[in-house]
PDB file of C-alpha atoms in Angstrom:
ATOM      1  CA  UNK Y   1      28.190-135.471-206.540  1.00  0.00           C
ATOM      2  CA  UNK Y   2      29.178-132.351-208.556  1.00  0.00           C
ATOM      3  CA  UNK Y   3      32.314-133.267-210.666  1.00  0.00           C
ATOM      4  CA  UNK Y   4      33.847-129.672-210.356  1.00  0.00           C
ATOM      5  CA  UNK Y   5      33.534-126.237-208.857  1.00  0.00           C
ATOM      6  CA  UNK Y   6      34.333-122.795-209.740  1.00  0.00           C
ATOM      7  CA  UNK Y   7      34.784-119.579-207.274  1.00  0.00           C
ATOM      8  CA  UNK Y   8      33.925-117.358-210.110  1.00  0.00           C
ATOM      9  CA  UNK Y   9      31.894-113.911-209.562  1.00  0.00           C
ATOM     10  CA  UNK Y  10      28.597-112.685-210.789  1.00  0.00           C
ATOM     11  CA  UNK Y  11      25.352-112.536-209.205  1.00  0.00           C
ATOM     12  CA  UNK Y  12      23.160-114.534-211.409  1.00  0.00           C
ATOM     13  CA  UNK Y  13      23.427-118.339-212.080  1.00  0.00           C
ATOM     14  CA  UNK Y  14      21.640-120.113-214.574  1.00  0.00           C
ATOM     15  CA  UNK Y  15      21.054-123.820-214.118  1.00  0.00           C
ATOM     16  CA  UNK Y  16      20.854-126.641-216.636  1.00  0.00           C
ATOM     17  CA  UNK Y  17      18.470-130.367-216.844  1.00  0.00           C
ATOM     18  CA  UNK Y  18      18.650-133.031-219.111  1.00  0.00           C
ATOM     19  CA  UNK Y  19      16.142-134.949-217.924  1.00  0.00           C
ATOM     20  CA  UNK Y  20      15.727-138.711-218.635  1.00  0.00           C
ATOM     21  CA  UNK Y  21      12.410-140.862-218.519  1.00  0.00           C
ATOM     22  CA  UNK Y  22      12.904-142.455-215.079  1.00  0.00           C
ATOM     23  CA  UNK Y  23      15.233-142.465-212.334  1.00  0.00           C
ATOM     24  CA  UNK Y  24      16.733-145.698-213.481  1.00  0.00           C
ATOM     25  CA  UNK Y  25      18.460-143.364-215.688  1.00  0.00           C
ATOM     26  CA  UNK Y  26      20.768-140.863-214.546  1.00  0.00           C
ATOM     27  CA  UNK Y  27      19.160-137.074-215.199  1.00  0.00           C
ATOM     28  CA  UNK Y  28      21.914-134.259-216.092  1.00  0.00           C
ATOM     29  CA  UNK Y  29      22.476-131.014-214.237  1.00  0.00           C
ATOM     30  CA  UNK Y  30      24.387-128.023-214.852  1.00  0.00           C
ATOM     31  CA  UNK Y  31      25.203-124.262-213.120  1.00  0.00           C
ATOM     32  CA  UNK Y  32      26.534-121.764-215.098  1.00  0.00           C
ATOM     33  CA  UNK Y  33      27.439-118.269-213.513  1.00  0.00           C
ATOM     34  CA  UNK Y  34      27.774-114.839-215.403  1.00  0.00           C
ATOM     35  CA  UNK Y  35      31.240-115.502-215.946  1.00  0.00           C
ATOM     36  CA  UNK Y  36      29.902-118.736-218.555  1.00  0.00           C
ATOM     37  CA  UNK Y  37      32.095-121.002-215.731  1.00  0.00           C
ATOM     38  CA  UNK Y  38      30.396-123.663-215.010  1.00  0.00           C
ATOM     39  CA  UNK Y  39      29.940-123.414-211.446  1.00  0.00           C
ATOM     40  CA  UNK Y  40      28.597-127.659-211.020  1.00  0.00           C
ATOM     41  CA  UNK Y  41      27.644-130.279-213.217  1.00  0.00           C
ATOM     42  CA  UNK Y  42      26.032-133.571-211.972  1.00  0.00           C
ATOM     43  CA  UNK Y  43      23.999-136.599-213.123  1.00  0.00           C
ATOM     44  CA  UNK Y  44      21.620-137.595-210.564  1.00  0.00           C
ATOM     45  CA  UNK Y  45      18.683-140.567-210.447  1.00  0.00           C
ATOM     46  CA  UNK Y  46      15.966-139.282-208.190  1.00  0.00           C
ATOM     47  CA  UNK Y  47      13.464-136.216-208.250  1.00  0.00           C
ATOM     48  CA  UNK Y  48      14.306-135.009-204.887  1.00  0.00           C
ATOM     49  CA  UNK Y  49      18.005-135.298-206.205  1.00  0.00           C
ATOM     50  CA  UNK Y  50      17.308-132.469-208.580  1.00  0.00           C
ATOM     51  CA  UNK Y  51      15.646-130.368-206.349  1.00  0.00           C
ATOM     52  CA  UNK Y  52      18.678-130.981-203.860  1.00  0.00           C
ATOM     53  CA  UNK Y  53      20.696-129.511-206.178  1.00  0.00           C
ATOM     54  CA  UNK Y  54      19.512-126.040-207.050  1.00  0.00           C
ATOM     55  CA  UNK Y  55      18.172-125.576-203.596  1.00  0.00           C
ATOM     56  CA  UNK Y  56      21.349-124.112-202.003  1.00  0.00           C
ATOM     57  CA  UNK Y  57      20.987-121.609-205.670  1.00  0.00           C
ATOM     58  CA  UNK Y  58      17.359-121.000-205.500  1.00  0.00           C
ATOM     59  CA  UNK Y  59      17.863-117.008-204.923  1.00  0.00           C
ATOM     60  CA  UNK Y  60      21.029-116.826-207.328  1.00  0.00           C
ATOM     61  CA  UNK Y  61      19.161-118.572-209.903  1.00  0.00           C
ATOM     62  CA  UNK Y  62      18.042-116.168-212.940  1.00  0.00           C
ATOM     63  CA  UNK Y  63      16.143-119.161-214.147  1.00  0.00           C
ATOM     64  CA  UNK Y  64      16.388-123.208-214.818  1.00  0.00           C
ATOM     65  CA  UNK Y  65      16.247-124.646-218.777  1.00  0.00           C
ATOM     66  CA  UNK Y  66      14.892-127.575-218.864  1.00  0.00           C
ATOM     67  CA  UNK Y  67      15.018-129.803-222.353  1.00  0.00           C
ATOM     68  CA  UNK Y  68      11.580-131.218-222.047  1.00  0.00           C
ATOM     69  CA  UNK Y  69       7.709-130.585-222.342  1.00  0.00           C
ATOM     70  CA  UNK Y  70       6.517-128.148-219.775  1.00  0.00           C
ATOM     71  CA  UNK Y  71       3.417-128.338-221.300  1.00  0.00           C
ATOM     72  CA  UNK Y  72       0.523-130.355-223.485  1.00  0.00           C
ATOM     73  CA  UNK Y  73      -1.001-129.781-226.412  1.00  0.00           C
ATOM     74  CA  UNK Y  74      -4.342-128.442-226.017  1.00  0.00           C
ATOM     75  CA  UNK Y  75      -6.708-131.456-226.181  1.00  0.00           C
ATOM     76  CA  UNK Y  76      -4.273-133.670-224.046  1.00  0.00           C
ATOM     77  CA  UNK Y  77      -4.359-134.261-221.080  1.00  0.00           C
ATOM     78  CA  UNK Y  78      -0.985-136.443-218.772  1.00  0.00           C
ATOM     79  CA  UNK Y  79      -3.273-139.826-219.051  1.00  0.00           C
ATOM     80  CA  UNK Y  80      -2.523-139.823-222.678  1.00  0.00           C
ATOM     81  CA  UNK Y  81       0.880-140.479-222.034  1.00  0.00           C
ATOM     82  CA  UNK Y  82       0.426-143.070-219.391  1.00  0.00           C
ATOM     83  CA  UNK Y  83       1.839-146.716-220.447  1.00  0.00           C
ATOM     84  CA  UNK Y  84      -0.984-148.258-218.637  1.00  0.00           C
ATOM     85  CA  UNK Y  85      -4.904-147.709-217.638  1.00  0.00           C
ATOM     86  CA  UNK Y  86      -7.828-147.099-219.986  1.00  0.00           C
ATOM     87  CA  UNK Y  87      -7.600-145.913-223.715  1.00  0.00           C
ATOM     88  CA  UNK Y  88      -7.772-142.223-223.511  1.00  0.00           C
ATOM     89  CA  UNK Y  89     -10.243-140.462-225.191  1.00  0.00           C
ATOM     90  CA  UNK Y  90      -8.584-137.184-225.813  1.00  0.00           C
ATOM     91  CA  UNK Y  91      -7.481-135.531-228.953  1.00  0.00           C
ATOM     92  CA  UNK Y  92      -6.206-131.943-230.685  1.00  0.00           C
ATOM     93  CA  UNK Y  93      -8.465-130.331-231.996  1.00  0.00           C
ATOM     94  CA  UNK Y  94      -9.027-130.279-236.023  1.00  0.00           C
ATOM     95  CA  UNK Y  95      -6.167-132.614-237.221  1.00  0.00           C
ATOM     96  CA  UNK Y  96      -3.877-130.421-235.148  1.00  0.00           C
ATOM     97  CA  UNK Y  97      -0.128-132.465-234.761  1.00  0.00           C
ATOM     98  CA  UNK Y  98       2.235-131.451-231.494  1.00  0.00           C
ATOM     99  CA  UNK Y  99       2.109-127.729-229.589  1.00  0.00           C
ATOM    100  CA  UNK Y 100       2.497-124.404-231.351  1.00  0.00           C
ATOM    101  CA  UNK Y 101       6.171-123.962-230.517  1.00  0.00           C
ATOM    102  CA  UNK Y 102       7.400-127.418-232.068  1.00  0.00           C
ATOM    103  CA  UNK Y 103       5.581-126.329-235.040  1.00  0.00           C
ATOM    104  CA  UNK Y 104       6.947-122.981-235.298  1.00  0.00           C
ATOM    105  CA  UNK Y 105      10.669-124.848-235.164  1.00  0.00           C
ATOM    106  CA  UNK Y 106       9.711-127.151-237.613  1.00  0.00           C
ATOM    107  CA  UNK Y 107       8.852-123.913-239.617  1.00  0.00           C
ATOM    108  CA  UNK Y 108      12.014-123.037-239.374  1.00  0.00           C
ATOM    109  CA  UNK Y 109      13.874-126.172-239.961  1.00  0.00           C
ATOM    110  CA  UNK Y 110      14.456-127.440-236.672  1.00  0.00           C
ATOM    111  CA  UNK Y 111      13.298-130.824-236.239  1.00  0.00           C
ATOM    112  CA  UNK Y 112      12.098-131.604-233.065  1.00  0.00           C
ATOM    113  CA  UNK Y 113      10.161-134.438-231.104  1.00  0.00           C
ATOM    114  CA  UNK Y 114       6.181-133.548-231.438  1.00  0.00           C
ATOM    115  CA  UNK Y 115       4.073-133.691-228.511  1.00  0.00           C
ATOM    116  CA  UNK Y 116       1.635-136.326-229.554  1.00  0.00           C
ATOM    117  CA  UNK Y 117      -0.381-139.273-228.283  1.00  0.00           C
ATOM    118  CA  UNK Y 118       1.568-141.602-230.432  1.00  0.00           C
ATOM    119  CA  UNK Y 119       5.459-140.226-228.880  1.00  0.00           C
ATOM    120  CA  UNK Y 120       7.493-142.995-228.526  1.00  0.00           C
ATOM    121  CA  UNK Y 121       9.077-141.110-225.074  1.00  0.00           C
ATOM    122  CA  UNK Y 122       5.901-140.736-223.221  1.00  0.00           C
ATOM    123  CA  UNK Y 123       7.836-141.664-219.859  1.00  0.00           C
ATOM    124  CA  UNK Y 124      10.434-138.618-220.749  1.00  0.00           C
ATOM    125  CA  UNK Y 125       7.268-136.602-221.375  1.00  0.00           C
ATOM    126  CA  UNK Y 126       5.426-137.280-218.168  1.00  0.00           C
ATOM    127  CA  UNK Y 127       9.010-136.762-216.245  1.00  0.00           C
ATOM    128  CA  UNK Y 128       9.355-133.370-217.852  1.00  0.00           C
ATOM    129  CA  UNK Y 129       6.113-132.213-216.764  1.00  0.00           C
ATOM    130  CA  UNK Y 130       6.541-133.774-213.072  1.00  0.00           C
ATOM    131  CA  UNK Y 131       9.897-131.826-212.874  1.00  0.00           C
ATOM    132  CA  UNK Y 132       8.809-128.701-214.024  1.00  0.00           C
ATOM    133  CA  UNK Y 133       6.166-128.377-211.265  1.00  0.00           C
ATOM    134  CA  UNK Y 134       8.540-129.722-208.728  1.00  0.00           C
ATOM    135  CA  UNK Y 135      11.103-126.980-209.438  1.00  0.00           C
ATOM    136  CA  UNK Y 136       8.458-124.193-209.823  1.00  0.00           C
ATOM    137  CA  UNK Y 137       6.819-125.485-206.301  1.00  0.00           C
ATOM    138  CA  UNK Y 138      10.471-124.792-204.723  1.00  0.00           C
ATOM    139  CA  UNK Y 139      10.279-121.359-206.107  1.00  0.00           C
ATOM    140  CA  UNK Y 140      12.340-121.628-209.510  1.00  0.00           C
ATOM    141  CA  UNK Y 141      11.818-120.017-212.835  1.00  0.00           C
ATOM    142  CA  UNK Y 142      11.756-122.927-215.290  1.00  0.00           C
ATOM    143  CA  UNK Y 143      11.992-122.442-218.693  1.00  0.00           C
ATOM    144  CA  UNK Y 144      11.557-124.379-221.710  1.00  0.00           C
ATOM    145  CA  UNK Y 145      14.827-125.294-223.842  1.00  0.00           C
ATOM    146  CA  UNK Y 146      15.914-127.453-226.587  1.00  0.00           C
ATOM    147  CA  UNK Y 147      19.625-127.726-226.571  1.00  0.00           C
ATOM    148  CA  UNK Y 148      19.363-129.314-230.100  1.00  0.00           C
ATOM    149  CA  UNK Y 149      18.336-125.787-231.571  1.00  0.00           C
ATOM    150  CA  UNK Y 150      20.698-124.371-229.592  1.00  0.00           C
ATOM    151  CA  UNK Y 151      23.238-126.001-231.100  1.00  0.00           C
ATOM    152  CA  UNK Y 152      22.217-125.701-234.772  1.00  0.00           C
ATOM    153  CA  UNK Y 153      21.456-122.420-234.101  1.00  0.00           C
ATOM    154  CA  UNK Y 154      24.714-121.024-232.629  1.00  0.00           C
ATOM    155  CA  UNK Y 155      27.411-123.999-234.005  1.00  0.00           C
ATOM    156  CA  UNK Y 156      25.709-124.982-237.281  1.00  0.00           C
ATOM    157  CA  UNK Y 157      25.565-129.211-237.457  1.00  0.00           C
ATOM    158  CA  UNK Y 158      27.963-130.221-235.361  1.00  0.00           C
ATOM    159  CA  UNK Y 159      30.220-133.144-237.479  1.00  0.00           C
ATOM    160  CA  UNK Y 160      29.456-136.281-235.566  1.00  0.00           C
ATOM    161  CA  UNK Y 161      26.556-137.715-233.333  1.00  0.00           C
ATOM    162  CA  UNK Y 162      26.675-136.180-229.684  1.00  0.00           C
ATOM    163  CA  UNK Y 163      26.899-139.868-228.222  1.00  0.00           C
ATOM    164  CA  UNK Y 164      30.324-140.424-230.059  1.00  0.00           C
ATOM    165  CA  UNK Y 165      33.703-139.143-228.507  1.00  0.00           C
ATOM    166  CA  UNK Y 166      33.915-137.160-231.585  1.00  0.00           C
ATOM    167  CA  UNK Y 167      30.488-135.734-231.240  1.00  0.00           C
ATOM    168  CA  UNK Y 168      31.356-134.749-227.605  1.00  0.00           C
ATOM    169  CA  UNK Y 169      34.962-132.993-228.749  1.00  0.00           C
ATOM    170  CA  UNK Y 170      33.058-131.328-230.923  1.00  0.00           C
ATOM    171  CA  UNK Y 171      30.546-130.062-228.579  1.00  0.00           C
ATOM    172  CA  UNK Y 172      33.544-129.023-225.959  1.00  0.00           C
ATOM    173  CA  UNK Y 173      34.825-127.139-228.723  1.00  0.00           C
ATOM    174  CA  UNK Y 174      32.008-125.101-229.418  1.00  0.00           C
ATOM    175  CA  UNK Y 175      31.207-124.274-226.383  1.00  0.00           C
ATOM    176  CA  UNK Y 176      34.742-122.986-225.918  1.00  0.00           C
ATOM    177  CA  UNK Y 177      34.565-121.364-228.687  1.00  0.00           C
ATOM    178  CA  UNK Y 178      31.838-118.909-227.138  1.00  0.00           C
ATOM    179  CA  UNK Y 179      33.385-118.374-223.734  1.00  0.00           C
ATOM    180  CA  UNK Y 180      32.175-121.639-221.811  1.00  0.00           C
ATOM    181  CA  UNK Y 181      34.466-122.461-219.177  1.00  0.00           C
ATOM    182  CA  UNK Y 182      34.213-126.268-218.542  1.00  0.00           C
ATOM    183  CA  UNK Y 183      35.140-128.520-215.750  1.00  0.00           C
ATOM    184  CA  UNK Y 184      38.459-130.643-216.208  1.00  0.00           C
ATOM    185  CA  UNK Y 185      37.231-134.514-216.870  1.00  0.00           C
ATOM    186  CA  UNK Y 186      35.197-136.525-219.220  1.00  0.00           C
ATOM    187  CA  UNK Y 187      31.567-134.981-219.674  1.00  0.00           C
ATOM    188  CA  UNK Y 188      28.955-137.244-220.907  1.00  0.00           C
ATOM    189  CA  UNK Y 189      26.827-136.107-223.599  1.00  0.00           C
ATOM    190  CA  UNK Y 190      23.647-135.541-221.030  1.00  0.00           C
ATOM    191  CA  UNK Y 191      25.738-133.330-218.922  1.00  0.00           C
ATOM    192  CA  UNK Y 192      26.756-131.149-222.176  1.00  0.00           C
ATOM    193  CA  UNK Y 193      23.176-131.040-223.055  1.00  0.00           C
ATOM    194  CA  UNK Y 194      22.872-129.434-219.600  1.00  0.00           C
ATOM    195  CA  UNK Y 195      25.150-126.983-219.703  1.00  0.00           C
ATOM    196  CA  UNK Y 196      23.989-126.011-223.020  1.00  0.00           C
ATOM    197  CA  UNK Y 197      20.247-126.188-221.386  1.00  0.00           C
ATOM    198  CA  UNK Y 198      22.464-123.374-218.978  1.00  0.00           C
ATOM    199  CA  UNK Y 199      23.976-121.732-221.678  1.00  0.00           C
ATOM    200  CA  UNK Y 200      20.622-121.031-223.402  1.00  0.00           C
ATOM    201  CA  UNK Y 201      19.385-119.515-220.625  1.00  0.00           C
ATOM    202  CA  UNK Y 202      22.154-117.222-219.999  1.00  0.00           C
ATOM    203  CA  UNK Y 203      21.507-116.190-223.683  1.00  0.00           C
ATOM    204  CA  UNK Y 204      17.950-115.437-222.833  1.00  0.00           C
ATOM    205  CA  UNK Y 205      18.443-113.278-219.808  1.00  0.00           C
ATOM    206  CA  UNK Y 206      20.829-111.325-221.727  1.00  0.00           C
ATOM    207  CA  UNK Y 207      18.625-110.604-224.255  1.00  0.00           C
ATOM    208  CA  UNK Y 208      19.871-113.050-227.049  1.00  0.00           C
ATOM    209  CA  UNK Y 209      17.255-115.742-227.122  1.00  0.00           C
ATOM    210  CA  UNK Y 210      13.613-115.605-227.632  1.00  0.00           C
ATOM    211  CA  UNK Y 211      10.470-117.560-226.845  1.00  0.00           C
ATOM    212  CA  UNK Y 212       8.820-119.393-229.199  1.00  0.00           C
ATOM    213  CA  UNK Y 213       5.154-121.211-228.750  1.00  0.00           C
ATOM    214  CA  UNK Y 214       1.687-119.467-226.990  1.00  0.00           C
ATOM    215  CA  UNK Y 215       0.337-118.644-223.610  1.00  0.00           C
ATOM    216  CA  UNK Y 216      -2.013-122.055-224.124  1.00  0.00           C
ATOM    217  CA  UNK Y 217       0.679-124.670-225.139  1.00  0.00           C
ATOM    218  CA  UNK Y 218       3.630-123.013-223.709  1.00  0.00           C
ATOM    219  CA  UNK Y 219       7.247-121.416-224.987  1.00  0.00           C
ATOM    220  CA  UNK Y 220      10.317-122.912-226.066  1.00  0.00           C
ATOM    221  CA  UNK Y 221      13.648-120.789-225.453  1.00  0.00           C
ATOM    222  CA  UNK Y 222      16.033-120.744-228.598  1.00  0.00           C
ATOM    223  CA  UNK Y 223      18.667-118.562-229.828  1.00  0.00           C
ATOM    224  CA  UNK Y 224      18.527-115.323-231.513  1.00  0.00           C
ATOM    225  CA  UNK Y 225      20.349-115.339-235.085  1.00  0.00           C
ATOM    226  CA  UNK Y 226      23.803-113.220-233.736  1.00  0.00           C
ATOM    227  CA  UNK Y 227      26.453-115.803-232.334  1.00  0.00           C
ATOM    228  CA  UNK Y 228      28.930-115.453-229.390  1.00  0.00           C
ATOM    229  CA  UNK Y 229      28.274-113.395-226.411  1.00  0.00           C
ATOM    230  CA  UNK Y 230      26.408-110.547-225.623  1.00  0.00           C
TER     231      UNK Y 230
END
């Protein structure tokens, strides 16, 4: 169940998943309107969970971030990220490591989880994908985020690890800091990855974020340079 609620104004909302690699563990969702309240945030087990909760939003919803793959490197196909069956006999092409837009962030000194045969989260991989074609078969925009370049991008290194209460504070505070309303309560750090999932693509529909990646192994959204809110 949603641990909060906001009447705020604004036509669009932007939603929010953190998604983890099974539904033994919970999966994080977030609504943010275009008033940066945020309208719901949840954690949730199941895949039809998720879709239950941006259905009642589907024609509100600019668009959904979520922080995973929505797409493989070209060479790879999902039975390379299977735990069991067969060896797989697919590779990248020419030595090539992870998808355009991982290397692009590692270009600019973002490090980020590679899409490769050897990923130690296939299962979060293969849940990613499954998700993304889930929401976009219920007639949601999905996009691409990574709320960990979000967060360098806009806040700089944040001074403890996001699992720690002090890590968490942190967070809170920066989000404030830019205009985030948050629900009262305890957040865990999966929901504030969501609502920064949210957050990012708020920035993007306002013109402050940009794609990063290709047409063949997909875009991830991040942050323009300029801070705050548009």
């Amino acid at each position: 169940m949603p641990k909060s609620s906001y009447n705020s104004p604004g036509d669009l909302l932007f939603g929010g998943v953190d998604p983890s690699g099974s539904a033994a563990h919970p999966t994080a969702l977030a609504i943010l309107d275009g008033q940066l309240c945020v309208r719901a945030v949840a954690s949730c087990s199941s895949d039809a969970e998720v879709s239950s909760f941006f259905a009642p939003h589907r024609k509100q919803l600019f668009a959904i971030g979520l922080d995973g793959p929505c797409a493989l490197p070209v060479g790879l196909e999902e039975c390379c990220f299977r735990a069991h069956g067969p060896p797989c006999p697919h590779q990248q092409p020419d030595g090539k490591k992870g998808r355009a837009c991982e290397q692009e962030l590692a270009r600019r000194g973002i490090g980020c989880f590679f899409t490769v045969k050897k990923a130690f989260a296939k299962s979060w991989i293969l849940r990613s994908l499954s998700l993304f074609r889930q929401l976009r078969e219920a007639g949601h925009r999905v996009l691409e985020v990574y709320p960990y370049a979000t967060k360098r991008l806009l806040f700089g290194p944040l001074p403890a690890a996001k699992q720690t209460a002090a890590g968490r504070a942190a967070l809170v505070a920066a989000l404030q800091g830019v205009g985030v309303q948050l629900p009262c309560g305890e957040l865990s750090h999966h929901e504030l990855d969501a609502i920064v999932a949210a957050y990012t693509v708020y920035l993007f529909a306002h013109g402050r974020a940009e794609q990063v990646g290709d047409d063949r192994e997909g875009y991830i959204v991040v942050p323009k340079a300029a801070r705050g809110r548009p």
